[in-house]
Amino acid sequence: QSMDEDDLLVDSDSGDAEDGLDERTTVMLRNLPEGFSRQALEELLAQEGFAASYNFMYLPADICTGQTFFYAFVNLTTPREARRFHHHFTGFCSWPVPCSSLAAVEFSEALQGLDQMTERYRNSPMMHPLVPDDLRPALYSDGTRVAFPAPSRRIPAPRLRRGRNGSSRRLTSEGA
């Protein structure tokens, strides 16, 4: 008796069809190489057969240095593509740069789907004009970047945290 592809792509601890978890499309890809950018991830996903399979990507980063925090949120276009992505990138180690980390993939717990990701970030300080474009969340259609919807309210500049005392300040046009 053989298993079909969907049986192979559902993680045993990810729930099952009856509780609706198989409809999830948003994943967190962890253990990215140091210095990995959104452009590098876009290129990797294209090389690995996922060029038109996602419609949202965000790599949280330090605004002052531009360094990402070794993980990304990716929303896949369908639950099937999300399962394929989960299967493909769990334990992935064929990075285009030297890196000994094995990728880990988890379904996002807090937010699921393009609508929730878009609404979460459209008014986020990360979309403020002072934040460099390559550090902002991005939307895609058929593998091509598209504009984020306009904010529905004024976007505050992001806070910059410095030092161990927890002090923070807002990003200004004068820079960090």
PDB file of C-alpha atoms in Angstrom:
ATOM      1  CA  GLN A   1       0.000   0.000   0.000  1.00  0.00           C
ATOM      2  CA  SER A   2       1.486   3.341  -1.017  1.00  0.00           C
ATOM      3  CA  MET A   3       0.947   6.737   0.533  1.00  0.00           C
ATOM      4  CA  ASP A   4      -0.036   9.620  -1.668  1.00  0.00           C
ATOM      5  CA  GLU A   5       1.929  12.862  -1.669  1.00  0.00           C
ATOM      6  CA  ASP A   6      -0.453  14.626   0.746  1.00  0.00           C
ATOM      7  CA  ASP A   7       0.069  11.881   3.339  1.00  0.00           C
ATOM      8  CA  LEU A   8       3.807  12.515   3.198  1.00  0.00           C
ATOM      9  CA  LEU A   9       3.437  16.265   3.496  1.00  0.00           C
ATOM     10  CA  VAL A  10       1.336  16.463   6.659  1.00  0.00           C
ATOM     11  CA  ASP A  11       3.482  16.713   9.764  1.00  0.00           C
ATOM     12  CA  SER A  12       2.263  14.304  12.423  1.00  0.00           C
ATOM     13  CA  ASP A  13       2.159  17.002  15.090  1.00  0.00           C
ATOM     14  CA  SER A  14       0.493  19.564  12.828  1.00  0.00           C
ATOM     15  CA  GLY A  15      -3.060  18.380  13.431  1.00  0.00           C
ATOM     16  CA  ASP A  16      -5.410  16.707  11.026  1.00  0.00           C
ATOM     17  CA  ALA A  17      -8.172  17.548   8.585  1.00  0.00           C
ATOM     18  CA  GLU A  18     -10.999  17.375  11.076  1.00  0.00           C
ATOM     19  CA  ASP A  19      -9.759  20.285  13.175  1.00  0.00           C
ATOM     20  CA  GLY A  20      -9.140  22.485  10.125  1.00  0.00           C
ATOM     21  CA  LEU A  21      -5.386  22.790  10.554  1.00  0.00           C
ATOM     22  CA  ASP A  22      -4.731  21.431   7.077  1.00  0.00           C
ATOM     23  CA  GLU A  23      -6.037  24.738   5.698  1.00  0.00           C
ATOM     24  CA  ARG A  24      -3.043  26.672   7.060  1.00  0.00           C
ATOM     25  CA  THR A  25      -0.867  28.575   4.599  1.00  0.00           C
ATOM     26  CA  THR A  26       1.449  30.718   6.769  1.00  0.00           C
ATOM     27  CA  VAL A  27       4.740  29.244   7.926  1.00  0.00           C
ATOM     28  CA  MET A  28       7.759  30.399   9.868  1.00  0.00           C
ATOM     29  CA  LEU A  29      11.029  29.314   8.252  1.00  0.00           C
ATOM     30  CA  ARG A  30      13.734  29.204  10.925  1.00  0.00           C
ATOM     31  CA  ASN A  31      17.532  28.906  11.032  1.00  0.00           C
ATOM     32  CA  LEU A  32      18.236  31.032   7.971  1.00  0.00           C
ATOM     33  CA  PRO A  33      21.924  31.737   7.290  1.00  0.00           C
ATOM     34  CA  GLU A  34      23.522  34.810   8.832  1.00  0.00           C
ATOM     35  CA  GLY A  35      22.959  37.883   6.675  1.00  0.00           C
ATOM     36  CA  PHE A  36      20.237  36.195   4.594  1.00  0.00           C
ATOM     37  CA  SER A  37      18.103  38.901   2.964  1.00  0.00           C
ATOM     38  CA  ARG A  38      14.622  38.933   1.493  1.00  0.00           C
ATOM     39  CA  GLN A  39      16.177  38.936  -1.991  1.00  0.00           C
ATOM     40  CA  ALA A  40      18.303  35.894  -1.101  1.00  0.00           C
ATOM     41  CA  LEU A  41      15.205  34.082   0.156  1.00  0.00           C
ATOM     42  CA  GLU A  42      13.255  35.012  -2.992  1.00  0.00           C
ATOM     43  CA  GLU A  43      16.093  33.578  -5.100  1.00  0.00           C
ATOM     44  CA  LEU A  44      16.296  30.419  -2.992  1.00  0.00           C
ATOM     45  CA  LEU A  45      12.552  29.817  -3.216  1.00  0.00           C
ATOM     46  CA  ALA A  46      12.727  30.211  -7.007  1.00  0.00           C
ATOM     47  CA  GLN A  47      15.640  27.760  -7.235  1.00  0.00           C
ATOM     48  CA  GLU A  48      13.784  25.234  -5.082  1.00  0.00           C
ATOM     49  CA  GLY A  49      10.596  25.332  -7.167  1.00  0.00           C
ATOM     50  CA  PHE A  50       8.504  27.782  -5.145  1.00  0.00           C
ATOM     51  CA  ALA A  51       8.787  30.936  -7.327  1.00  0.00           C
ATOM     52  CA  ALA A  52       5.044  31.520  -7.709  1.00  0.00           C
ATOM     53  CA  SER A  53       3.944  29.569  -4.629  1.00  0.00           C
ATOM     54  CA  TYR A  54       3.981  32.382  -2.057  1.00  0.00           C
ATOM     55  CA  ASN A  55       2.216  35.728  -1.779  1.00  0.00           C
ATOM     56  CA  PHE A  56       3.731  37.203   1.398  1.00  0.00           C
ATOM     57  CA  MET A  57       7.223  37.298   2.870  1.00  0.00           C
ATOM     58  CA  TYR A  58       8.710  39.049   5.881  1.00  0.00           C
ATOM     59  CA  LEU A  59      12.130  38.616   7.451  1.00  0.00           C
ATOM     60  CA  PRO A  60      12.162  40.468  10.796  1.00  0.00           C
ATOM     61  CA  ALA A  61      15.357  42.496  11.099  1.00  0.00           C
ATOM     62  CA  ASP A  62      17.270  45.007  13.169  1.00  0.00           C
ATOM     63  CA  ILE A  63      16.450  48.329  11.520  1.00  0.00           C
ATOM     64  CA  CYS A  64      19.764  49.862  12.584  1.00  0.00           C
ATOM     65  CA  THR A  65      21.985  47.150  11.093  1.00  0.00           C
ATOM     66  CA  GLY A  66      19.698  45.576   8.499  1.00  0.00           C
ATOM     67  CA  GLN A  67      20.584  42.131   9.841  1.00  0.00           C
ATOM     68  CA  THR A  68      17.712  39.683   9.852  1.00  0.00           C
ATOM     69  CA  PHE A  69      16.923  37.534  12.885  1.00  0.00           C
ATOM     70  CA  PHE A  70      17.429  34.153  11.124  1.00  0.00           C
ATOM     71  CA  TYR A  71      13.755  33.497  10.380  1.00  0.00           C
ATOM     72  CA  ALA A  72      11.028  34.493   7.944  1.00  0.00           C
ATOM     73  CA  PHE A  73       7.262  34.409   7.706  1.00  0.00           C
ATOM     74  CA  VAL A  74       6.077  33.101   4.344  1.00  0.00           C
ATOM     75  CA  ASN A  75       2.473  32.713   3.255  1.00  0.00           C
ATOM     76  CA  LEU A  76       1.969  30.075   0.601  1.00  0.00           C
ATOM     77  CA  THR A  77      -0.786  30.400  -1.984  1.00  0.00           C
ATOM     78  CA  THR A  78      -2.595  27.183  -1.011  1.00  0.00           C
ATOM     79  CA  PRO A  79      -2.619  24.736   1.897  1.00  0.00           C
ATOM     80  CA  ARG A  80      -1.160  22.107  -0.462  1.00  0.00           C
ATOM     81  CA  GLU A  81       1.762  24.401  -1.309  1.00  0.00           C
ATOM     82  CA  ALA A  82       2.234  25.078   2.409  1.00  0.00           C
ATOM     83  CA  ARG A  83       2.487  21.342   3.099  1.00  0.00           C
ATOM     84  CA  ARG A  84       4.898  20.926   0.174  1.00  0.00           C
ATOM     85  CA  PHE A  85       7.005  23.828   1.503  1.00  0.00           C
ATOM     86  CA  HIS A  86       6.949  22.357   5.031  1.00  0.00           C
ATOM     87  CA  HIS A  87       8.104  18.974   3.732  1.00  0.00           C
ATOM     88  CA  HIS A  88      10.768  20.424   1.404  1.00  0.00           C
ATOM     89  CA  PHE A  89      12.381  22.864   3.838  1.00  0.00           C
ATOM     90  CA  THR A  90      12.235  20.862   7.079  1.00  0.00           C
ATOM     91  CA  GLY A  91      15.885  19.879   7.586  1.00  0.00           C
ATOM     92  CA  PHE A  92      16.961  21.818   4.468  1.00  0.00           C
ATOM     93  CA  CYS A  93      20.716  22.444   4.374  1.00  0.00           C
ATOM     94  CA  SER A  94      21.519  23.270   0.721  1.00  0.00           C
ATOM     95  CA  TRP A  95      21.964  26.975   1.417  1.00  0.00           C
ATOM     96  CA  PRO A  96      23.529  29.118  -1.336  1.00  0.00           C
ATOM     97  CA  VAL A  97      25.981  30.471   1.258  1.00  0.00           C
ATOM     98  CA  PRO A  98      28.143  28.667   3.817  1.00  0.00           C
ATOM     99  CA  CYS A  99      25.865  27.634   6.681  1.00  0.00           C
ATOM    100  CA  SER A 100      25.711  24.570   8.892  1.00  0.00           C
ATOM    101  CA  SER A 101      22.158  25.206  10.140  1.00  0.00           C
ATOM    102  CA  LEU A 102      19.302  22.923   9.246  1.00  0.00           C
ATOM    103  CA  ALA A 103      16.104  24.769   8.394  1.00  0.00           C
ATOM    104  CA  ALA A 104      13.028  24.238  10.536  1.00  0.00           C
ATOM    105  CA  VAL A 105       9.494  24.994   9.412  1.00  0.00           C
ATOM    106  CA  GLU A 106       6.541  25.630  11.709  1.00  0.00           C
ATOM    107  CA  PHE A 107       3.029  26.716  10.892  1.00  0.00           C
ATOM    108  CA  SER A 108       2.370  30.192  12.261  1.00  0.00           C
ATOM    109  CA  GLU A 109       0.263  30.088  15.411  1.00  0.00           C
ATOM    110  CA  ALA A 110      -0.787  33.721  15.781  1.00  0.00           C
ATOM    111  CA  LEU A 111      -1.715  34.690  12.224  1.00  0.00           C
ATOM    112  CA  GLN A 112      -2.780  32.553   9.285  1.00  0.00           C
ATOM    113  CA  GLY A 113      -3.392  33.488   5.685  1.00  0.00           C
ATOM    114  CA  LEU A 114      -2.698  36.382   3.379  1.00  0.00           C
ATOM    115  CA  ASP A 115      -5.549  38.553   4.688  1.00  0.00           C
ATOM    116  CA  GLN A 116      -4.386  38.313   8.307  1.00  0.00           C
ATOM    117  CA  MET A 117      -0.728  38.913   7.396  1.00  0.00           C
ATOM    118  CA  THR A 118      -1.627  41.899   5.211  1.00  0.00           C
ATOM    119  CA  GLU A 119      -3.861  43.454   7.880  1.00  0.00           C
ATOM    120  CA  ARG A 120      -1.244  42.867  10.582  1.00  0.00           C
ATOM    121  CA  TYR A 121       1.475  44.700   8.667  1.00  0.00           C
ATOM    122  CA  ARG A 122      -0.258  47.360   6.548  1.00  0.00           C
ATOM    123  CA  ASN A 123      -0.344  49.787   9.526  1.00  0.00           C
ATOM    124  CA  SER A 124       2.826  48.466  11.153  1.00  0.00           C
ATOM    125  CA  PRO A 125       5.780  50.728  11.950  1.00  0.00           C
ATOM    126  CA  MET A 126       7.768  48.388   9.681  1.00  0.00           C
ATOM    127  CA  MET A 127       5.889  49.924   6.733  1.00  0.00           C
ATOM    128  CA  HIS A 128       6.928  53.475   7.679  1.00  0.00           C
ATOM    129  CA  PRO A 129       8.678  55.346   4.830  1.00  0.00           C
ATOM    130  CA  LEU A 130      11.879  55.605   6.902  1.00  0.00           C
ATOM    131  CA  VAL A 131      12.237  51.812   7.020  1.00  0.00           C
ATOM    132  CA  PRO A 132      14.343  50.590   4.077  1.00  0.00           C
ATOM    133  CA  ASP A 133      12.228  48.744   1.535  1.00  0.00           C
ATOM    134  CA  ASP A 134      14.282  45.545   1.758  1.00  0.00           C
ATOM    135  CA  LEU A 135      13.399  45.256   5.471  1.00  0.00           C
ATOM    136  CA  ARG A 136       9.644  45.640   4.993  1.00  0.00           C
ATOM    137  CA  PRO A 137       7.066  42.876   4.592  1.00  0.00           C
ATOM    138  CA  ALA A 138       6.346  42.221   0.909  1.00  0.00           C
ATOM    139  CA  LEU A 139       3.416  40.943  -1.151  1.00  0.00           C
ATOM    140  CA  TYR A 140       3.645  38.909  -4.369  1.00  0.00           C
ATOM    141  CA  SER A 141       1.415  37.738  -7.178  1.00  0.00           C
ATOM    142  CA  ASP A 142       2.574  34.877  -9.428  1.00  0.00           C
ATOM    143  CA  GLY A 143       6.154  35.356  -8.247  1.00  0.00           C
ATOM    144  CA  THR A 144       6.251  39.117  -8.829  1.00  0.00           C
ATOM    145  CA  ARG A 145       6.350  41.695  -6.062  1.00  0.00           C
ATOM    146  CA  VAL A 146       3.214  43.849  -5.842  1.00  0.00           C
ATOM    147  CA  ALA A 147       2.354  46.939  -3.799  1.00  0.00           C
ATOM    148  CA  PHE A 148       1.148  46.605  -0.229  1.00  0.00           C
ATOM    149  CA  PRO A 149      -2.317  48.115   0.367  1.00  0.00           C
ATOM    150  CA  ALA A 150      -2.213  51.689   1.594  1.00  0.00           C
ATOM    151  CA  PRO A 151      -2.322  52.064   5.368  1.00  0.00           C
ATOM    152  CA  SER A 152      -5.708  52.786   6.883  1.00  0.00           C
ATOM    153  CA  ARG A 153      -4.210  55.138   9.482  1.00  0.00           C
ATOM    154  CA  ARG A 154      -1.057  57.130  10.136  1.00  0.00           C
ATOM    155  CA  ILE A 155       1.925  54.822  10.598  1.00  0.00           C
ATOM    156  CA  PRO A 156       4.246  55.694  13.490  1.00  0.00           C
ATOM    157  CA  ALA A 157       7.992  55.443  12.986  1.00  0.00           C
ATOM    158  CA  PRO A 158       9.423  52.256  14.483  1.00  0.00           C
ATOM    159  CA  ARG A 159      11.059  52.334  17.886  1.00  0.00           C
ATOM    160  CA  LEU A 160      14.760  51.670  18.036  1.00  0.00           C
ATOM    161  CA  ARG A 161      15.958  49.862  21.111  1.00  0.00           C
ATOM    162  CA  ARG A 162      19.483  50.487  22.215  1.00  0.00           C
ATOM    163  CA  GLY A 163      21.561  49.164  25.048  1.00  0.00           C
ATOM    164  CA  ARG A 164      20.753  46.999  28.004  1.00  0.00           C
ATOM    165  CA  ASN A 165      18.810  49.655  29.874  1.00  0.00           C
ATOM    166  CA  GLY A 166      15.850  49.143  27.527  1.00  0.00           C
ATOM    167  CA  SER A 167      15.729  52.760  26.422  1.00  0.00           C
ATOM    168  CA  SER A 168      14.203  53.348  23.018  1.00  0.00           C
ATOM    169  CA  ARG A 169      13.593  56.127  20.560  1.00  0.00           C
ATOM    170  CA  ARG A 170      11.778  56.523  17.247  1.00  0.00           C
ATOM    171  CA  LEU A 171      13.507  56.246  13.888  1.00  0.00           C
ATOM    172  CA  THR A 172      13.920  59.694  12.310  1.00  0.00           C
ATOM    173  CA  SER A 173      15.004  60.954   8.903  1.00  0.00           C
ATOM    174  CA  GLU A 174      18.380  61.779  10.466  1.00  0.00           C
ATOM    175  CA  GLY A 175      18.935  58.009  10.762  1.00  0.00           C
ATOM    176  CA  ALA A 176      19.649  55.663  13.612  1.00  0.00           C
TER     177      ALA A 176
END
